Short mmCIF file of C-alpha atoms and ligand atoms in Angstrom, two decimals:
data_model
loop_
_atom_site.label_atom_id
_atom_site.label_comp_id
_atom_site.label_asym_id
_atom_site.label_seq_id
_atom_site.Cartn_x
_atom_site.Cartn_y
_atom_site.Cartn_z
CA MET A 6 108.87 76.44 87.56
CA SER A 7 106.66 79.36 88.23
CA GLU A 8 106.92 81.22 91.20
CA LEU A 9 104.46 84.01 89.87
CA ILE A 10 101.70 84.49 92.48
CA ILE A 11 98.21 86.11 91.44
CA HIS A 12 96.39 87.55 93.49
CA ILE A 13 92.43 88.12 93.33
CA THR A 14 90.79 91.40 94.47
CA GLY A 15 87.46 92.63 93.35
CA ALA A 16 85.51 94.07 95.88
CA ARG A 17 85.65 97.22 98.63
CA PRO A 18 87.15 94.24 101.49
CA ASN A 19 89.03 92.55 99.49
CA PHE A 20 91.52 96.17 99.36
CA PRO A 21 92.96 96.39 102.86
CA LYS A 22 93.15 92.88 103.24
CA ALA A 23 95.39 92.37 100.06
CA ALA A 24 96.87 95.65 100.65
CA PRO A 25 99.43 94.69 103.70
CA VAL A 26 100.41 90.80 102.06
CA ILE A 27 101.29 92.36 98.95
CA ALA A 28 103.42 95.02 100.88
CA ALA A 29 105.09 91.99 102.80
CA LEU A 30 105.85 90.12 99.66
CA ARG A 31 107.79 93.17 98.62
CA GLU A 32 110.52 92.31 100.66
CA HIS A 33 111.07 88.75 99.23
CA ASP A 34 112.25 88.39 95.73
CA VAL A 35 109.23 87.06 94.40
CA ALA A 36 107.08 87.77 91.07
CA GLN A 37 103.67 88.97 91.92
CA GLU A 38 100.58 90.38 89.96
CA LEU A 39 97.30 92.38 90.97
CA VAL A 40 94.17 91.34 89.47
CA HIS A 41 91.02 93.53 89.61
CA THR A 42 87.81 91.72 88.55
CA GLY A 43 86.23 95.28 88.63
CA GLN A 44 82.89 93.60 90.59
CA HIS A 45 83.16 96.77 92.19
CA TYR A 46 84.15 99.98 90.18
CA ASP A 47 82.99 102.95 91.75
CA ASP A 48 85.73 105.79 92.84
CA LYS A 49 84.45 105.34 95.91
CA MET A 50 84.27 101.45 96.35
CA SER A 51 87.39 100.60 94.62
CA ALA A 52 89.49 103.52 93.05
CA VAL A 53 89.94 104.90 96.84
CA PHE A 54 91.56 102.22 98.38
CA PHE A 55 94.72 102.34 95.62
CA ARG A 56 95.39 105.95 95.32
CA GLN A 57 95.33 105.87 99.78
CA LEU A 58 96.74 102.22 100.89
CA GLY A 59 99.91 102.04 98.75
CA LEU A 60 98.39 99.42 96.26
CA PRO A 61 100.01 98.65 93.20
CA GLU A 62 97.68 99.70 89.62
CA PRO A 63 96.25 96.29 89.00
CA ASP A 64 98.34 94.16 86.43
CA VAL A 65 94.78 93.58 84.60
CA ASN A 66 90.58 94.56 85.24
CA LEU A 67 88.32 91.63 84.14
CA GLY A 68 85.46 94.52 84.15
CA VAL A 69 83.27 92.43 84.71
CA GLY A 70 80.82 94.71 87.10
CA SER A 71 77.59 93.99 88.38
CA GLY A 72 75.15 91.04 87.89
CA SER A 73 73.08 88.31 89.77
CA HIS A 74 75.07 85.60 91.65
CA ALA A 75 75.64 83.58 88.19
CA ALA A 76 76.08 85.90 86.04
CA GLN A 77 78.67 87.57 87.85
CA THR A 78 80.64 84.88 89.32
CA ALA A 79 80.58 83.35 85.51
CA ALA A 80 81.62 86.32 83.71
CA THR A 81 84.17 85.83 86.31
CA MET A 82 85.62 82.42 86.23
CA VAL A 83 85.70 82.80 82.30
CA SER A 84 88.21 85.51 82.43
CA LEU A 85 90.16 84.16 84.82
CA GLU A 86 90.13 80.71 83.08
CA GLN A 87 92.41 82.22 80.25
CA LEU A 88 94.37 85.19 82.43
CA PHE A 89 95.39 81.88 84.53
CA LEU A 90 96.32 79.41 81.51
CA ASP A 91 98.67 82.59 79.93
CA ARG A 92 99.88 83.26 83.00
CA ASP A 93 100.60 80.39 84.95
CA PRO A 94 100.89 81.27 88.48
CA ALA A 95 102.14 78.65 90.99
CA LEU A 96 99.76 80.45 93.49
CA VAL A 97 96.11 82.13 93.51
CA VAL A 98 95.67 84.40 96.65
CA VAL A 99 92.29 84.94 96.88
CA TYR A 100 90.89 87.12 100.06
CA GLY A 101 87.22 87.19 101.63
CA ASP A 102 84.30 85.98 100.96
CA VAL A 103 82.92 87.83 98.25
CA ASN A 104 82.01 86.46 94.39
CA SER A 105 85.39 87.42 93.18
CA THR A 106 86.91 84.63 96.13
CA LEU A 107 84.03 82.21 94.77
CA ALA A 108 85.16 82.63 91.14
CA ALA A 109 89.04 81.91 91.62
CA THR A 110 89.43 79.62 93.39
CA LEU A 111 86.90 77.07 91.78
CA VAL A 112 89.14 78.01 88.03
CA ALA A 113 92.67 77.77 89.96
CA ALA A 114 91.09 74.45 91.19
CA LYS A 115 90.11 73.27 88.09
CA LEU A 116 93.48 74.13 86.41
CA GLN A 117 95.37 72.34 89.78
CA ILE A 118 96.58 75.90 90.97
CA ARG A 119 97.92 76.15 94.34
CA ILE A 120 95.26 78.66 96.16
CA ALA A 121 95.47 80.68 99.59
CA HIS A 122 92.77 81.43 101.21
CA VAL A 123 93.18 84.91 103.46
CA GLU A 124 90.71 85.05 106.00
CA ALA A 125 89.65 81.30 105.96
CA GLY A 126 87.26 79.07 108.58
CA LEU A 127 84.87 82.25 109.31
CA ARG A 128 81.63 81.17 109.69
CA SER A 129 78.85 82.38 110.50
CA PHE A 130 76.13 78.58 109.79
CA ASP A 131 73.79 81.12 108.10
CA PRO A 132 73.39 79.28 104.90
CA THR A 133 71.15 82.17 103.52
CA MET A 134 74.12 84.46 102.98
CA PRO A 135 76.17 84.10 99.49
CA GLU A 136 79.01 84.51 101.74
CA GLU A 137 78.43 81.79 103.47
CA VAL A 138 78.35 79.49 100.90
CA ASN A 139 81.26 81.67 99.22
CA ARG A 140 83.97 80.85 102.27
CA VAL A 141 82.61 76.77 102.65
CA VAL A 142 83.53 76.45 99.15
CA THR A 143 86.73 78.50 98.72
CA ASP A 144 87.79 76.59 102.17
CA ARG A 145 87.22 73.31 101.23
CA LEU A 146 89.59 74.42 97.95
CA ALA A 147 92.45 76.23 98.99
CA ASP A 148 95.56 74.63 99.61
CA LEU A 149 96.66 77.15 102.59
CA LEU A 150 94.42 78.54 105.15
CA PHE A 151 95.07 81.77 106.65
CA ALA A 152 92.72 82.47 109.45
CA THR A 153 92.17 85.64 111.57
CA SER A 154 91.00 83.58 114.98
CA PRO A 155 91.82 80.34 116.79
CA ASP A 156 87.45 79.35 116.08
CA ALA A 157 88.05 79.79 112.46
CA VAL A 158 91.25 77.22 112.84
CA ALA A 159 88.86 75.58 115.11
CA HIS A 160 86.33 75.82 112.25
CA LEU A 161 88.23 74.45 110.20
CA GLY A 162 89.35 71.35 112.06
CA ASN A 163 86.25 70.25 112.59
CA GLU A 164 85.66 70.57 108.64
CA GLY A 165 88.13 67.75 108.62
CA VAL A 166 91.01 70.44 106.88
CA ASP A 167 94.62 68.90 107.38
CA PRO A 168 96.10 70.90 110.28
CA ASN A 169 99.38 71.65 108.47
CA ARG A 170 96.96 73.75 105.74
CA ILE A 171 95.82 76.08 107.99
CA HIS A 172 98.15 78.82 109.19
CA LEU A 173 96.84 81.86 112.35
CA VAL A 174 98.23 84.98 110.78
CA GLY A 175 96.23 87.48 112.60
CA ASN A 176 94.56 89.57 110.23
CA PRO A 177 95.31 91.99 107.79
CA MET A 178 92.38 94.00 107.19
CA ILE A 179 94.01 95.31 110.91
CA ASP A 180 97.43 95.52 109.01
CA THR A 181 96.07 98.04 106.96
CA LEU A 182 94.34 100.20 110.06
CA LEU A 183 96.88 100.17 111.85
CA ALA A 184 99.42 101.02 109.48
CA ASN A 185 97.18 104.43 108.60
CA LEU A 186 96.06 105.43 111.88
CA ASP A 187 97.79 108.37 112.23
CA ARG A 188 95.79 110.00 109.08
CA PHE A 189 92.33 108.97 110.87
CA ASP A 190 91.39 112.28 112.15
CA ALA A 191 88.01 112.27 114.03
CA GLY A 192 88.45 116.62 114.22
CA VAL A 193 88.22 116.32 110.42
CA ALA A 194 85.38 113.91 110.04
CA ARG A 195 83.19 116.70 112.74
CA ARG A 196 84.04 119.79 110.77
CA GLU A 197 83.59 117.98 107.43
CA PHE A 198 79.71 116.74 108.66
CA GLY A 199 78.95 119.22 110.81
CA MET A 200 79.00 117.38 114.33
CA GLU A 201 79.27 118.59 117.29
CA GLY A 202 78.55 116.43 119.76
CA ASP A 203 78.06 112.39 120.14
CA TYR A 204 77.35 110.95 116.57
CA ALA A 205 76.74 107.80 115.46
CA VAL A 206 78.11 105.76 111.87
CA ALA A 207 75.70 103.54 110.01
CA THR A 208 76.39 101.13 107.27
CA LEU A 209 74.21 98.86 105.66
CA HIS A 210 74.15 96.67 103.16
CA ARG A 211 73.11 93.03 103.52
CA PRO A 212 70.57 92.02 101.18
CA ALA A 213 69.10 90.72 104.73
CA ASN A 214 68.65 93.61 105.42
CA VAL A 215 68.28 95.70 102.24
CA ASP A 216 67.01 94.12 99.41
CA ASP A 217 63.24 93.17 99.99
CA PRO A 218 60.99 96.16 100.60
CA SER A 219 59.11 94.75 104.07
CA ASP A 220 62.77 94.90 105.66
CA ALA A 221 63.96 97.44 104.41
CA ALA A 222 60.78 99.14 106.40
CA ALA A 223 61.98 97.84 109.12
CA LEU A 224 65.53 98.97 108.95
CA VAL A 225 64.23 102.37 108.56
CA ARG A 226 61.84 102.45 111.33
CA ALA A 227 64.93 101.08 113.89
CA MET A 228 67.29 103.91 112.24
CA HIS A 229 64.95 107.05 112.48
CA GLY A 230 64.10 105.22 116.94
CA MET A 231 67.37 105.50 116.93
CA ALA A 232 68.10 108.58 115.06
CA ASP A 233 65.60 110.41 117.56
CA HIS A 234 68.33 109.61 119.72
CA VAL A 235 71.57 110.84 118.25
CA ALA A 236 72.76 112.69 115.05
CA VAL A 237 73.62 109.53 112.16
CA VAL A 238 75.82 109.61 108.99
CA LEU A 239 75.14 106.61 106.80
CA PRO A 240 77.70 106.64 104.10
CA LEU A 241 75.63 104.04 101.73
CA HIS A 242 76.88 101.29 100.11
CA PRO A 243 74.54 101.68 96.72
CA ARG A 244 72.98 98.13 97.35
CA GLY A 245 70.78 99.43 99.44
CA ARG A 246 70.36 103.24 98.27
CA GLY A 247 66.91 102.34 95.95
CA SER A 248 65.35 100.38 98.14
CA LEU A 249 66.17 102.72 101.95
CA GLU A 250 65.60 105.67 100.17
CA ALA A 251 61.86 104.30 98.89
CA ALA A 252 61.55 103.55 102.74
CA GLY A 253 61.38 106.75 103.98
CA LEU A 254 65.20 106.77 105.38
CA PHE A 255 66.70 110.12 103.80
CA THR A 256 63.15 111.82 106.00
CA HIS A 257 64.48 112.19 109.01
CA PRO A 258 66.37 115.65 109.96
CA ASN A 259 69.22 113.87 111.95
CA ILE A 260 69.76 111.20 109.18
CA SER A 261 73.04 112.45 107.16
CA VAL A 262 73.62 109.94 104.34
CA VAL A 263 76.44 110.30 102.20
CA ASP A 264 78.12 108.73 99.44
CA PRO A 265 80.46 105.54 100.09
CA LEU A 266 83.58 107.24 101.99
CA GLY A 267 87.18 106.78 100.98
CA TYR A 268 88.68 104.37 103.16
CA VAL A 269 90.74 107.23 105.67
CA GLU A 270 87.66 109.80 105.76
CA PHE A 271 85.87 106.95 107.02
CA LEU A 272 87.32 105.44 109.86
CA GLY A 273 88.30 109.09 110.58
CA LEU A 274 84.67 109.73 111.33
CA VAL A 275 84.30 105.85 112.76
CA ARG A 276 87.10 106.84 115.23
CA GLY A 277 85.30 110.01 116.52
CA ALA A 278 82.01 107.83 116.93
CA ARG A 279 80.15 107.69 120.23
CA LEU A 280 78.62 104.44 118.44
CA VAL A 281 78.26 102.67 114.80
CA VAL A 282 75.48 100.53 113.86
CA THR A 283 76.08 98.30 110.99
CA ASP A 284 76.28 95.00 108.96
CA SER A 285 79.19 94.75 107.76
CA GLY A 286 82.01 92.19 108.23
CA GLY A 287 84.61 94.78 108.16
CA VAL A 288 83.61 97.52 110.54
CA GLN A 289 83.05 94.90 112.70
CA GLU A 290 86.57 94.47 113.49
CA GLU A 291 87.45 98.33 112.62
CA THR A 292 85.69 99.22 115.86
CA THR A 293 86.52 96.52 117.85
CA MET A 294 90.26 97.97 117.69
CA LEU A 295 89.41 101.48 117.83
CA GLY A 296 87.54 100.52 120.81
CA VAL A 297 84.05 102.40 119.45
CA PRO A 298 80.72 100.66 121.31
CA CYS A 299 79.51 98.68 117.85
CA LEU A 300 75.99 97.51 117.38
CA THR A 301 75.73 94.89 114.19
CA LEU A 302 72.53 94.67 112.92
CA ARG A 303 72.44 90.68 112.50
CA PRO A 304 71.61 87.58 114.02
CA ASN A 305 74.59 85.95 114.04
CA THR A 306 78.29 86.73 112.76
CA GLU A 307 81.28 85.00 111.82
CA ARG A 308 83.73 87.12 113.74
CA PRO A 309 82.79 86.35 117.48
CA VAL A 310 86.07 87.31 118.56
CA THR A 311 84.83 90.80 118.46
CA ILE A 312 82.34 89.95 120.48
CA THR A 313 84.18 88.25 123.10
CA HIS A 314 87.16 89.88 122.50
CA GLY A 315 85.91 93.67 121.34
CA THR A 316 83.27 96.30 121.49
CA ASN A 317 81.24 94.56 118.97
CA GLN A 318 77.14 93.24 120.08
CA LEU A 319 74.64 91.82 118.06
CA VAL A 320 71.25 93.37 117.78
CA VAL A 321 67.37 93.01 116.35
CA ARG A 322 65.90 95.85 114.48
CA ASP A 323 63.52 96.26 117.08
CA ASP A 324 66.19 96.57 119.74
CA LEU A 325 68.26 99.25 118.05
CA PRO A 326 66.53 102.09 119.86
CA GLY A 327 66.96 101.35 122.81
CA ARG A 328 70.44 99.87 122.70
CA VAL A 329 71.38 103.04 120.81
CA LYS A 330 70.45 104.69 124.56
CA ALA A 331 71.96 102.37 127.03
CA ILE A 332 74.82 103.00 125.45
CA LEU A 333 74.60 106.36 124.88
CA SER A 334 74.41 106.60 128.73
CA SER A 335 76.71 104.39 130.08
CA PRO A 336 80.51 105.76 130.70
CA ARG A 337 83.08 105.16 127.72
CA ALA A 338 85.32 102.38 128.19
CA GLU A 339 88.86 103.92 128.85
CA THR A 340 90.47 100.25 128.03
CA TRP A 341 89.17 97.04 125.78
CA PRO A 342 90.65 93.32 124.98
CA THR A 343 91.69 93.03 121.49
CA PRO A 344 91.89 89.67 119.33
CA PRO A 345 94.93 87.88 119.56
CA LEU A 346 97.82 88.21 116.89
CA TRP A 347 96.08 91.78 115.81
CA ASP A 348 99.08 93.40 115.80
CA GLY A 349 100.26 94.45 112.88
CA ARG A 350 101.95 91.63 110.99
CA ALA A 351 99.41 89.71 109.97
CA GLY A 352 101.07 90.68 106.58
CA GLU A 353 104.09 89.68 107.12
CA ARG A 354 103.19 86.18 108.23
CA ILE A 355 101.50 85.09 105.55
CA ALA A 356 103.89 86.62 102.80
CA ASP A 357 106.54 84.25 104.49
CA VAL A 358 104.56 80.71 104.36
CA ILE A 359 103.61 81.93 100.61
CA VAL A 360 107.09 82.43 99.79
CA ARG A 361 108.51 78.92 101.26
CA ASP A 362 105.33 77.32 99.07
CA VAL A 363 105.79 78.59 95.68
CA ARG A 364 109.67 77.78 96.21
CA ARG A 365 108.52 74.14 97.55
CA GLN A 366 110.44 74.39 100.53
CA PRO A 367 109.09 72.95 103.80
C1 UD1 B 27 79.31 92.47 98.15
C2 UD1 B 27 80.02 91.04 98.07
C3 UD1 B 27 79.93 91.11 100.31
C4 UD1 B 27 80.62 92.60 100.48
C5 UD1 B 27 79.84 93.67 99.82
C6 UD1 B 27 80.79 94.39 100.16
C7 UD1 B 27 79.13 89.28 96.59
C8 UD1 B 27 78.27 87.59 97.76
N1 UD1 B 27 78.73 90.04 97.91
O1 UD1 B 27 78.41 92.55 97.93
O2 UD1 B 27 80.02 90.40 100.49
O3 UD1 B 27 80.05 92.03 101.75
O4 UD1 B 27 80.45 93.60 98.32
O5 UD1 B 27 81.00 96.16 100.09
O6 UD1 B 27 79.96 88.96 96.66
N2 UD1 B 27 77.23 98.85 92.74
C9 UD1 B 27 77.12 99.79 92.40
N3 UD1 B 27 78.71 100.26 92.07
C10 UD1 B 27 79.79 99.32 92.18
C11 UD1 B 27 79.65 97.71 92.74
C12 UD1 B 27 78.45 97.74 92.95
O7 UD1 B 27 76.85 100.58 92.10
O8 UD1 B 27 80.89 99.88 92.46
C13 UD1 B 27 75.93 98.35 93.35
C14 UD1 B 27 75.49 97.79 91.87
O9 UD1 B 27 73.95 98.40 91.96
C15 UD1 B 27 75.45 95.92 92.12
C16 UD1 B 27 75.46 96.17 93.72
O10 UD1 B 27 75.69 97.48 93.96
O11 UD1 B 27 74.65 94.99 91.48
C17 UD1 B 27 75.38 95.16 94.24
O12 UD1 B 27 76.79 94.82 94.04
P1 UD1 B 27 77.50 93.51 94.21
O13 UD1 B 27 79.45 93.73 93.68
O14 UD1 B 27 76.58 92.48 93.65
O15 UD1 B 27 77.29 93.13 95.56
P2 UD1 B 27 77.51 93.49 97.23
O16 UD1 B 27 76.08 94.19 97.64
O17 UD1 B 27 78.74 94.93 96.53
N1 UDP B 28 84.10 101.67 104.10
C1 UDP B 28 85.22 102.57 103.30
N2 UDP B 28 83.84 103.65 103.26
C2 UDP B 28 83.30 103.17 103.86
C3 UDP B 28 82.60 102.21 104.11
C4 UDP B 28 83.33 100.98 104.54
O1 UDP B 28 86.35 102.49 103.33
O2 UDP B 28 81.71 104.04 103.29
C5 UDP B 28 85.85 99.84 104.48
C6 UDP B 28 85.83 99.78 105.88
O3 UDP B 28 87.47 99.93 106.01
C7 UDP B 28 85.43 98.49 105.48
C8 UDP B 28 85.50 97.88 104.50
O4 UDP B 28 85.39 99.07 103.58
O5 UDP B 28 85.90 97.09 106.64
C9 UDP B 28 84.26 96.76 103.93
O6 UDP B 28 83.26 97.20 103.84
P1 UDP B 28 82.04 96.58 103.74
O7 UDP B 28 81.08 96.89 104.76
O8 UDP B 28 81.85 97.23 102.30
O9 UDP B 28 82.51 95.01 103.31
P2 UDP B 28 82.28 93.49 104.05
O10 UDP B 28 83.44 94.08 105.34
O11 UDP B 28 81.08 93.43 104.74
O12 UDP B 28 82.44 92.50 103.57
#
C-alpha cells in the first residue's frame, strides 16, 4: 500500500510552513514529494525561499500562474487530479489558506485521498476574505488538522470536528524563524536601506486594502501620515503596486518602496525595526516572536494569539499615524509573552502524526 506523502505549496507563505515539515519527515524512512502549483512565480515570491530555507527543488511545478479565483483554482485542480491519479499518494499535505490549498483539498477529497491541513482552525469570521472561504472548506474536508494555537482547536471543536483528528502542534512557520534566527542581521539591513535611527517596516497586500482605488487612497493617506513621524521601508507585494503607486504612495520622501525581499533579508529588516505595519498573516506571528510592535491594518485577525500572547494590535487606517507616534514615544518592551508551543518543534510533531497515519498505526 502507498506510503507516499505529497506536499502542496504554491504561494509565498506556504514555503516557510512546509520547510520544517519536509525536513522532519526526512528523519523517517518515508517517501515524500513536493509540488509547487506555480501560484507565485517571481524569484522573490518563490525561488528565493527554496534557496534560503533548504527546501528541495519541487518534484513538479504545475505553472498555473495568476488568474481570477475560479480560473486559478480550477487550473490547479485539473493539473492536480491527473498528478494524484498518476502518483497515488497515501496523504496530501496542504498548508495555510491560499487558493493552492483549497484546490488540492477539493481534488484529494474527491479521489478519497487522506488530507492533512497544516495551520487548521484559524478563523477571522470575515467571509469577505478569500482566505476564510479556503480555510473553512479545507478544514471541513481534512482528515488530520494541525493547529497552531488553542483558539484554533476551539473553533474546530465548535464546528463539530472529531477531536481525534485535531492536533495542537505549535507553529511550523515559527520553526523556520527560530532555525534561521542567527541569519537575521539588523545591521546589514540598516546599511542596505540607509537607516540610522528608528525605522518602521510595512507590508501591504490584502485585497481590502489595496484593490479598490478608494481603499488604496485612504491607505496611502495613512502611510504618509505615519511617514511624517518615522522612516518606512516597504517591500511591496506585486498585488498592490499599481493601485498604491497610482494613489501616490511613492511620493513621500520618508517612504522607501522596494521589491519583495528574500526571507532572510526581510526578517533581518524586521528584527531591527522599531515597529511593523502590516496586513500579512505570517508577519503578525513573526513580529510576536521577535518582540517587535506590530500594527495590523485590518478590522480582524485569524491570529488573536498574537494579540493575547504577543506584540500585535489591530488598527484602522485613520488611527495609524497616532498609533505609530504612541509606539515611538513608549519604551521598548524588554520581555514579552509568546504563544504556547511556538518552540521550534512543530515540524517534528506534525511528522510524527503523519508517519503514524500513512502507516495506519494508532
Ligand atoms: C495570495 C493568497 C493570500 C496570501 C498571499 C501571500 C489566495 C486567495 N491569496 O494572495 O492569502 O496572503 O498570496 O503573498 O490564494 N503576482 C506577481 N508575481 C507573483 C505572484 C503574483 O506579479 O509571483 C501578482 C499578479 O498580478 C497576481 C497578483 O499578484 O494577479 C495576485 O496574486 P495571487 O496569487 O492571485 O494572490 P495574492 O494577492 O498574492
Ligand atoms: N516575506 C518575505 N519577504 C517580504 C515579505 C514577506 O520573505 O518582502 C515573508 C515573511 O516571512 C512572511 C511570509 O513571507 O511571513 C508570507 O507573507 P505574506 O504576507 O505574503 O503572506 P500571508 O502570511 O499574509 O498569507
